[in-house]
Short mmCIF file of C-alpha atoms in Angstrom, two decimals:
data_model
loop_
_atom_site.label_atom_id
_atom_site.label_comp_id
_atom_site.label_asym_id
_atom_site.label_seq_id
_atom_site.Cartn_x
_atom_site.Cartn_y
_atom_site.Cartn_z
CA MET A 1 21.12 -7.92 -17.27
CA THR A 2 17.74 -6.68 -16.18
CA MET A 3 17.35 -2.98 -15.10
CA SER A 4 16.04 -2.46 -11.43
CA ARG A 5 13.15 -0.47 -10.45
CA ARG A 6 15.61 1.80 -9.09
CA THR A 7 17.89 2.03 -12.07
CA ILE A 8 14.49 2.68 -14.13
CA ILE A 9 13.67 5.81 -11.76
CA ARG A 10 17.08 6.91 -11.84
CA ALA A 11 17.23 6.72 -15.58
CA LEU A 12 13.77 8.20 -16.26
CA ALA A 13 14.88 11.16 -13.52
CA ALA A 14 18.10 11.77 -15.22
CA SER A 15 16.82 11.58 -19.08
CA PRO A 16 16.61 14.91 -20.79
CA PHE A 17 13.55 15.55 -22.96
CA VAL A 18 14.54 16.78 -26.05
CA ALA A 19 13.12 16.99 -29.70
CA ALA A 20 15.38 16.62 -32.52
CA ALA A 21 16.82 20.09 -32.70
CA GLY A 22 17.51 20.04 -29.14
CA ALA A 23 14.67 21.90 -27.54
CA ALA A 24 12.87 20.87 -24.22
CA LEU A 25 9.57 19.09 -24.93
CA ALA A 26 7.66 18.52 -21.91
CA PRO A 27 5.45 21.73 -22.99
CA ALA A 28 5.76 21.30 -26.15
CA THR A 29 3.35 20.41 -29.00
CA ALA A 30 1.77 16.93 -28.61
CA GLU A 31 0.88 15.12 -32.25
CA ALA A 32 -0.34 11.66 -32.87
CA ALA A 33 -0.51 9.12 -36.13
CA THR A 34 -1.98 5.72 -36.23
CA ILE A 35 0.16 2.82 -36.46
CA SER A 36 -0.72 -0.86 -37.17
CA PRO A 37 -2.20 -2.19 -34.07
CA GLY A 38 -2.04 -5.82 -34.85
CA GLN A 39 1.59 -6.10 -33.82
CA PHE A 40 0.67 -5.00 -30.26
CA THR A 41 -0.23 -8.59 -28.85
CA LEU A 42 -0.76 -10.05 -25.15
CA ALA A 43 -1.25 -13.97 -24.06
CA GLU A 44 -3.46 -14.72 -21.02
CA ARG A 45 -1.39 -16.14 -18.05
CA THR A 46 -3.19 -18.15 -15.38
CA SER A 47 -0.13 -19.92 -13.23
CA ASN A 48 2.92 -18.84 -12.30
CA SER A 49 5.92 -21.20 -12.13
CA SER A 50 4.82 -22.80 -8.66
CA GLY A 51 0.91 -23.58 -10.18
CA PRO A 52 -2.26 -21.96 -11.18
CA PHE A 53 -3.13 -18.83 -9.48
CA ALA A 54 -6.91 -19.90 -9.03
CA GLU A 55 -5.34 -22.86 -7.04
CA HIS A 56 -3.12 -20.65 -4.70
CA ILE A 57 -6.03 -18.81 -4.11
CA ALA A 58 -8.43 -21.23 -2.99
CA GLY A 59 -5.86 -22.34 -0.90
CA LEU A 60 -5.54 -19.43 1.12
CA ALA A 61 -9.17 -18.97 1.25
CA ARG A 62 -9.21 -22.45 3.36
CA ILE A 63 -6.62 -20.76 5.93
CA LEU A 64 -7.61 -17.03 6.04
CA PRO A 65 -10.92 -14.80 6.32
CA ARG A 66 -11.67 -13.56 3.09
CA ALA A 67 -12.77 -9.86 3.09
CA GLN A 68 -14.80 -7.60 0.85
CA ILE A 69 -13.97 -3.69 -0.03
CA GLY A 70 -16.59 -2.98 1.86
CA ASP A 71 -15.18 -4.64 5.02
CA VAL A 72 -11.84 -2.65 4.23
CA LEU A 73 -13.56 0.67 4.39
CA ALA A 74 -15.34 -0.39 7.45
CA VAL A 75 -11.87 -0.27 9.08
CA ALA A 76 -10.41 2.34 7.60
CA ASN A 77 -7.55 3.50 10.03
CA ARG A 78 -6.31 6.78 8.67
CA GLU A 79 -8.01 10.55 7.76
CA ALA A 80 -7.52 12.57 4.69
CA THR A 81 -8.11 16.18 4.59
CA ARG A 82 -10.45 17.63 2.05
CA LEU A 83 -8.54 20.22 -0.34
CA SER A 84 -10.34 23.99 0.18
CA SER A 85 -8.67 24.86 -2.59
CA ALA A 86 -6.92 23.99 -5.81
CA PRO A 87 -3.53 22.80 -5.40
CA ALA A 88 -0.79 25.60 -6.47
CA GLY A 89 -0.77 26.05 -9.95
CA VAL A 90 -3.52 23.69 -10.77
CA GLY A 91 -6.46 25.00 -13.25
CA GLY A 92 -10.13 23.74 -13.59
CA PHE A 93 -9.85 22.24 -10.26
CA SER A 94 -13.14 20.29 -8.73
CA HIS A 95 -12.27 18.53 -5.72
CA GLY A 96 -9.83 16.47 -3.72
CA PHE A 97 -7.48 15.41 -0.84
CA THR A 98 -4.38 15.10 1.08
CA TRP A 99 -3.12 12.17 2.96
CA ASN A 100 -2.40 12.30 6.54
CA GLN A 101 0.99 13.52 7.69
CA GLY A 102 2.40 10.47 7.98
CA ASP A 103 1.81 9.53 4.12
CA GLN A 104 2.01 12.67 3.03
CA ASP A 105 5.82 13.15 4.15
CA ALA A 106 7.20 9.27 3.95
CA VAL A 107 10.31 9.15 1.48
CA GLU A 108 9.73 5.36 0.84
CA TRP A 109 6.24 4.89 -0.07
CA ILE A 110 5.57 6.93 -3.54
CA PRO A 111 2.17 7.22 -5.18
CA GLN A 112 1.83 6.72 -8.87
CA GLY A 113 -1.35 5.16 -9.83
CA ILE A 114 -5.13 6.04 -9.45
CA THR A 115 -8.51 4.55 -10.15
CA THR A 116 -12.36 5.00 -8.90
CA SER A 117 -15.11 3.39 -8.34
CA ALA A 118 -16.48 5.30 -11.60
CA ASP A 119 -14.51 3.16 -13.57
CA ALA A 120 -15.41 -0.12 -11.39
CA LEU A 121 -18.94 0.25 -12.15
CA GLY A 122 -21.23 2.86 -14.72
CA ALA A 123 -23.44 3.88 -11.84
CA GLY A 124 -20.13 5.41 -10.24
CA VAL A 125 -20.25 3.43 -6.54
CA TRP A 126 -19.34 0.15 -5.38
CA PRO A 127 -20.70 -2.09 -4.76
CA ALA A 128 -24.48 -1.00 -6.34
CA GLY A 129 -25.87 1.17 -4.52
CA GLY A 130 -22.47 1.39 -2.08
CA LYS A 131 -19.64 3.35 -1.44
CA ARG A 132 -17.94 6.31 -3.66
CA VAL A 133 -14.10 4.84 -3.50
CA VAL A 134 -10.78 6.37 -5.21
CA MET A 135 -7.95 3.46 -5.17
CA VAL A 136 -4.01 4.72 -5.52
CA SER A 137 -1.26 2.93 -6.11
CA TRP A 138 2.29 3.26 -4.10
CA TYR A 139 5.42 1.82 -4.80
CA PHE A 140 8.49 0.90 -2.39
CA GLU A 141 11.43 2.85 -2.84
CA THR A 142 14.36 1.71 -1.21
CA ASP A 143 16.83 4.27 -2.06
CA PRO A 144 14.68 7.69 -1.98
CA ASP A 145 17.66 9.94 -1.75
CA ASP A 146 19.26 8.36 -4.92
CA ASN A 147 22.48 8.22 -3.38
CA LYS A 148 23.27 4.53 -4.08
CA VAL A 149 22.86 3.78 -0.50
CA ASP A 150 19.93 1.64 0.26
CA ASP A 151 18.21 3.48 3.15
CA PHE A 152 15.20 1.07 3.79
CA PRO A 153 17.13 -2.40 2.68
CA LEU A 154 13.76 -4.25 2.80
CA ASP A 155 11.62 -3.85 -0.48
CA LYS A 156 7.80 -3.83 0.66
CA GLY A 157 6.73 -3.82 -3.08
CA ILE A 158 3.30 -2.84 -3.84
CA ARG A 159 0.33 -0.99 -1.68
CA VAL A 160 -3.00 0.48 -2.62
CA SER A 161 -4.84 2.70 -0.77
CA PHE A 162 -8.45 2.41 -0.45
CA VAL A 163 -10.32 5.57 0.04
CA ASP A 164 -13.64 6.20 1.18
CA HIS A 165 -14.47 9.08 -0.43
CA THR A 166 -18.28 9.04 0.19
CA SER A 167 -18.55 11.93 2.59
CA ALA A 168 -16.17 14.31 0.88
CA ALA A 169 -15.70 16.66 3.48
CA ALA A 170 -13.88 13.77 5.60
CA PRO A 171 -12.40 10.94 3.44
CA VAL A 172 -10.89 7.92 5.58
CA TYR A 173 -8.57 5.28 3.93
CA ARG A 174 -6.77 1.98 4.69
CA HIS A 175 -3.53 0.32 2.99
CA VAL A 176 -3.64 -3.18 1.52
CA LEU A 177 -0.44 -4.90 0.00
CA LEU A 178 -0.59 -6.64 -3.62
CA VAL A 179 0.82 -9.93 -3.20
CA GLU A 180 1.32 -12.85 -5.70
CA PRO A 181 0.38 -16.17 -4.40
CA VAL A 182 2.84 -18.95 -4.36
CA ARG A 183 3.63 -22.22 -3.31
CA GLY A 184 6.10 -22.35 -0.23
CA ALA A 185 8.03 -24.82 1.32
CA GLY A 186 6.31 -28.58 1.62
CA GLY A 187 3.53 -26.87 -0.68
CA THR A 188 2.20 -24.71 1.67
CA PHE A 189 -0.06 -21.52 0.64
CA THR A 190 1.75 -18.79 0.55
CA TYR A 191 2.30 -15.19 -1.32
CA GLU A 192 5.28 -12.81 -1.88
CA PRO A 193 5.34 -8.98 -2.25
CA ILE A 194 5.16 -7.55 -5.66
CA ARG A 195 8.16 -5.25 -6.35
CA LYS A 196 6.98 -3.05 -9.27
CA HIS A 197 6.64 0.69 -10.04
CA ALA A 198 2.67 -0.02 -10.29
CA GLY A 199 2.83 3.23 -12.27
CA GLY A 200 -0.94 2.76 -13.50
CA ILE A 201 -3.93 0.98 -12.02
CA MET A 202 -7.57 0.53 -13.42
CA TRP A 203 -10.48 -1.28 -11.90
CA TYR A 204 -13.13 -2.71 -13.82
CA GLY A 205 -15.62 -4.51 -12.25
CA ASN A 206 -14.09 -7.09 -9.32
CA ARG A 207 -10.61 -6.98 -11.16
CA LEU A 208 -7.75 -4.48 -10.50
CA TYR A 209 -5.43 -4.00 -13.19
CA VAL A 210 -1.67 -2.96 -12.87
CA VAL A 211 1.08 -2.19 -15.38
CA ASP A 212 4.28 -4.16 -15.44
CA THR A 213 6.81 -2.19 -17.14
CA TYR A 214 8.68 -4.63 -18.57
CA LYS A 215 6.07 -7.43 -19.10
CA GLY A 216 2.33 -6.00 -19.58
CA LEU A 217 -0.63 -6.25 -17.32
CA ARG A 218 -1.43 -7.90 -13.67
CA VAL A 219 -4.59 -8.54 -12.71
CA PHE A 220 -5.92 -9.02 -8.99
CA ASP A 221 -9.03 -10.27 -7.44
CA LEU A 222 -10.66 -7.64 -5.58
CA ASP A 223 -13.43 -10.53 -4.53
CA SER A 224 -10.47 -12.29 -2.96
CA ILE A 225 -8.91 -9.76 -0.39
CA PHE A 226 -7.57 -11.50 2.88
CA GLU A 227 -7.30 -10.49 6.21
CA VAL A 228 -4.01 -11.67 7.61
CA GLY A 229 -2.06 -10.81 11.11
CA THR A 230 -0.33 -7.64 11.88
CA GLY A 231 2.45 -6.53 14.62
CA ARG A 232 5.01 -7.94 12.05
CA PRO A 233 6.39 -5.27 10.03
CA ASP A 234 9.32 -6.91 8.36
CA ALA A 235 7.44 -9.99 7.53
CA CYS A 236 5.36 -11.30 4.70
CA GLY A 237 3.67 -14.18 4.01
CA ARG A 238 3.23 -17.51 6.10
CA GLN A 239 5.75 -17.76 9.08
CA SER A 240 7.27 -20.39 10.28
CA ASP A 241 4.95 -20.70 13.09
CA GLY A 242 2.02 -20.71 10.62
CA THR A 243 0.82 -17.25 10.71
CA TYR A 244 0.55 -14.99 7.60
CA HIS A 245 1.68 -11.25 7.55
CA ALA A 246 2.14 -8.56 5.46
CA TYR A 247 4.29 -6.14 6.49
CA ASP A 248 2.00 -5.10 9.41
CA TYR A 249 -0.55 -4.52 6.62
CA ARG A 250 -4.03 -6.05 8.32
CA PHE A 251 -5.11 -6.79 4.25
CA VAL A 252 -3.73 -8.29 1.20
CA LEU A 253 -4.86 -8.49 -2.38
CA PRO A 254 -3.64 -11.60 -4.45
CA GLN A 255 -2.71 -11.48 -8.37
CA CYS A 256 -5.22 -14.06 -10.19
CA ALA A 257 -4.03 -13.41 -13.79
CA ALA A 258 -1.59 -11.69 -16.03
CA TYR A 259 -1.18 -10.61 -19.75
CA ASP A 260 1.92 -10.76 -20.93
CA ASN A 261 3.24 -8.61 -23.57
CA THR A 262 3.94 -11.12 -26.74
CA GLY A 263 3.88 -8.37 -29.70
CA THR A 264 6.56 -5.30 -30.34
CA LEU A 265 8.14 -4.23 -27.48
CA LEU A 266 6.08 -1.83 -25.13
CA ARG A 267 7.03 0.06 -21.75
CA PHE A 268 3.76 -0.50 -19.93
CA SER A 269 3.61 2.87 -17.95
CA ALA A 270 0.12 3.52 -17.47
CA ILE A 271 -3.62 2.91 -17.93
CA GLY A 272 -6.89 3.98 -18.19
CA LEU A 273 -10.86 2.79 -18.86
CA ASP A 274 -12.71 4.01 -21.54
CA ARG A 275 -16.33 3.34 -20.84
CA ALA A 276 -17.17 5.59 -23.88
CA SER A 277 -16.23 3.26 -26.66
CA SER A 278 -17.84 0.30 -27.69
CA PRO A 279 -16.98 -2.04 -26.21
CA ASP A 280 -15.13 -0.94 -23.05
CA SER A 281 -11.49 -0.49 -23.79
CA LEU A 282 -8.57 0.07 -21.99
CA THR A 283 -5.56 2.26 -23.35
CA VAL A 284 -1.95 1.99 -22.16
CA SER A 285 0.85 4.49 -22.48
CA GLU A 286 4.68 4.72 -22.53
CA TYR A 287 6.72 7.01 -20.81
CA ALA A 288 9.92 7.94 -23.11
CA THR A 289 13.24 8.28 -21.67
CA SER A 290 14.04 10.29 -24.45
CA LEU A 291 12.78 11.96 -28.11
CA THR A 292 16.03 11.25 -29.88
CA SER A 293 16.95 7.83 -30.77
CA PRO A 294 15.97 5.42 -28.94
CA VAL A 295 12.96 7.06 -27.87
CA VAL A 296 12.20 4.44 -25.40
CA ASP A 297 15.05 2.44 -23.75
CA TYR A 298 14.44 -1.37 -24.24
CA SER A 299 18.24 -2.03 -23.61
CA GLY A 300 18.98 -4.92 -21.11
CA SER A 301 16.81 -8.18 -20.63
CA GLY A 302 14.24 -8.64 -19.04
CA TRP A 303 11.51 -7.51 -21.75
CA ASN A 304 8.74 -9.23 -23.30
CA GLY A 305 8.21 -8.61 -26.69
CA ASN A 306 9.69 -9.39 -30.36
CA GLY A 307 12.20 -7.06 -30.43
CA GLN A 308 10.78 -4.48 -32.96
CA THR A 309 10.81 -0.73 -31.82
CA VAL A 310 8.71 2.43 -32.34
CA LYS A 311 10.38 5.06 -32.43
CA LEU A 312 7.93 7.52 -30.90
CA PRO A 313 5.94 6.61 -27.82
CA LYS A 314 2.46 4.74 -28.27
CA VAL A 315 -1.07 5.06 -26.89
CA VAL A 316 -2.05 1.45 -27.34
CA ARG A 317 -5.71 -0.27 -27.00
CA TRP A 318 -7.36 -3.33 -26.57
CA PRO A 319 -11.08 -4.19 -25.62
CA LEU A 320 -12.53 -5.35 -22.81
CA ASP A 321 -15.41 -7.91 -21.95
CA TYR A 322 -17.74 -6.30 -19.35
CA THR A 323 -19.40 -9.99 -18.52
CA THR A 324 -15.64 -11.60 -17.75
CA ARG A 325 -13.75 -8.15 -16.83
CA GLY A 326 -11.22 -9.41 -18.78
CA LEU A 327 -9.68 -8.50 -22.41
CA ALA A 328 -11.84 -9.37 -25.25
CA SER A 329 -9.18 -9.90 -27.87
CA THR A 330 -5.37 -10.12 -26.76
CA THR A 331 -4.99 -8.02 -29.99
CA ALA A 332 -4.72 -4.52 -29.58
CA THR A 333 -7.31 -2.50 -31.86
CA GLU A 334 -5.98 0.66 -32.03
CA ALA A 335 -2.13 2.22 -31.84
CA ILE A 336 -1.08 5.72 -32.19
CA THR A 337 2.57 7.20 -31.43
CA VAL A 338 2.57 10.59 -29.62
CA THR A 339 5.21 13.27 -30.34
CA GLN A 340 5.36 13.99 -26.36
CA GLY A 341 7.65 13.48 -23.55
CA LYS A 342 7.09 12.36 -19.90
CA ILE A 343 4.06 11.00 -20.55
CA GLN A 344 2.58 10.20 -16.80
CA GLY A 345 -1.10 9.04 -17.61
CA VAL A 346 -3.33 8.27 -20.20
CA VAL A 347 -7.12 8.06 -20.32
CA SER A 348 -9.39 8.02 -23.26
CA ARG A 349 -12.80 8.95 -24.51
CA LYS A 350 -13.26 6.97 -28.06
CA THR A 351 -10.40 8.53 -30.17
CA LYS A 352 -9.84 11.55 -27.82
CA HIS A 353 -6.68 10.83 -25.33
CA TYR A 354 -6.07 12.61 -22.03
CA LEU A 355 -2.74 12.95 -21.43
CA SER A 356 -0.77 14.06 -18.17
CA ALA A 357 3.01 15.28 -19.04
CA SER A 358 4.75 15.56 -16.24
CA ASP A 359 7.62 18.64 -16.27
CA GLY A 360 9.94 17.80 -13.01
CA PRO A 361 9.57 18.72 -9.37
CA SER A 362 9.56 22.82 -9.41
CA SER A 363 7.39 23.00 -12.74
CA ASN A 364 3.70 21.94 -12.86
CA GLY A 365 2.59 19.35 -15.11
CA SER A 366 -0.04 19.62 -17.69
CA LEU A 367 -3.09 17.85 -18.84
CA ARG A 368 -2.96 17.64 -23.31
CA THR A 369 -5.74 16.18 -25.41
CA VAL A 370 -4.58 14.33 -28.70
CA THR A 371 -7.22 12.93 -31.34
CA SER A 372 -6.18 9.45 -33.31
CA GLY A 373 -4.86 10.15 -36.56
CA ILE A 374 -4.70 13.93 -36.29
CA ASP A 375 -1.75 16.18 -35.54
CA VAL A 376 -3.82 18.98 -33.79
CA PRO A 377 -3.47 18.64 -29.89
CA SER A 378 -4.58 20.93 -27.19
CA THR A 379 -3.56 21.81 -23.47
CA VAL A 380 -6.27 21.50 -21.23
CA VAL A 381 -5.46 22.56 -17.67
CA ARG A 382 -2.32 22.22 -15.66
CA LEU A 383 -1.68 19.85 -13.52
CA GLY A 384 0.36 20.31 -10.39
CA LYS A 385 4.06 19.27 -9.92
CA GLY A 386 4.73 15.75 -9.97
CA CYS A 387 1.62 15.10 -11.45
CA GLU A 388 0.87 11.04 -12.45
CA ASP A 389 -1.71 8.98 -13.35
CA LEU A 390 -5.66 9.76 -14.78
CA SER A 391 -9.00 8.45 -14.28
CA PHE A 392 -11.81 9.72 -16.21
CA HIS A 393 -14.99 10.25 -14.05
CA SER A 394 -18.06 11.03 -16.47
CA ALA A 395 -21.03 13.00 -15.36
CA ASP A 396 -23.45 10.29 -16.46
CA ALA A 397 -21.98 8.12 -13.53
CA ALA A 398 -25.27 8.37 -11.80
CA ASP A 399 -25.00 7.27 -7.92
CA TRP A 400 -22.05 9.63 -8.24
CA ALA A 401 -22.48 12.58 -10.14
CA TYR A 402 -21.06 16.13 -10.80
CA ARG A 403 -22.57 18.84 -12.95
CA GLU A 404 -19.39 17.84 -15.29
CA SER A 405 -17.15 15.34 -16.31
CA VAL A 406 -13.66 15.30 -14.38
CA VAL A 407 -10.20 13.90 -14.94
CA TRP A 408 -8.66 12.51 -11.53
CA ASN A 409 -4.75 12.89 -11.23
CA LEU A 410 -2.23 12.86 -8.26
CA SER A 411 1.00 14.30 -7.39
CA GLU A 412 3.83 11.85 -6.00
CA TYR A 413 6.29 14.19 -4.41
CA ALA A 414 6.85 13.90 -0.65
CA GLY A 415 5.29 16.83 1.32
CA ARG A 416 3.03 18.07 -1.96
CA ARG A 417 1.11 14.96 -2.59
CA ASP A 418 -2.38 16.25 -3.73
CA VAL A 419 -5.09 13.61 -4.85
CA TYR A 420 -7.68 15.76 -7.23
CA ALA A 421 -9.80 16.29 -9.96
CA VAL A 422 -10.06 18.58 -12.56
CA PHE A 423 -12.70 19.45 -15.04
CA ALA A 424 -12.42 17.29 -18.37
CA ASP A 425 -13.26 20.45 -20.67
CA GLY A 426 -10.89 22.61 -18.35
CA SER A 427 -13.44 25.18 -17.49
#
């Protein structure tokens, strides 16, 4: 039986992180060892059970107005607040913001992934000469108090926030619903919500990559945002009267491809872009439920992969093709194991891997680094409580530059949701 997303979240929250000797591992030393990357393979998929993604998107484009990221930002309808100081306990703070009160306190929508226009284009803005943009993913939780009763019976899937950070003093943003395009009754073009955890995201050119815990990677076409009707908070897709809705969100972003895991079992928990490697590459990290055997729980059906397991959590790298914005190879070029629990985010710079490690709702997490093949880790700086995904912002980003490189992070707990950057060297 496939584990539900809620079951996964409960299991992760309940599982103790212990070393073999029984000591809590979340703040402990990380170690890295190289393993064979060839065992980690993906297969590109350009269709779903109802046909090619391209045909679905083209069909929707004949019906719905197309929008660009700039169009979404131009009608940003929510205001963020600049952080005037570091969130509690966070070191090496550079800058950041918090959401409006409704999003700050919402228990049903939980922020997870982060990426920026400094990932999208090397100059740091989108499009060229355009906006400084931060993007954050949220997943919908029907049972936020974990009492096995759905307080919100309608799972609305995943949304992403497009934050215009061009004015750091007054950021504004708008949510967009991620959808999978499908054929409906009579072959009509429509779409469905994507009910996944969305633990990590990566913006690369006109593509948004989203991790799919069991399956691999989903890819979304940022050139094909569609504007839909509003005023129907419980409706998604084409309705009987021919109108299109998305739970009262004005825009939808459709999936255009996927990379399905075909190799060794891997939990796709977080993702990060490496612009320092040649070619550009992405790395994926795992969140381990325990550091006793098995480290990652692959029980139940629904996993893509060949059934092999590696006992320690892994960081795995695939090369990217900057001309197509897809993978340059579906076989990994690097893989390491890391003796580290509660990895929530990863972003790499050649052989240096930044990891965010959480430590529950009451303790600060940490930004840590580990070097491929060398068991000499270090803690860079403390992060916030409930730290999540990471995104590296190079000081070399000419059109959105800081005095030194920073790493973006965000926190997930309601009432304590900060989005912020810390200096990459912790200073």
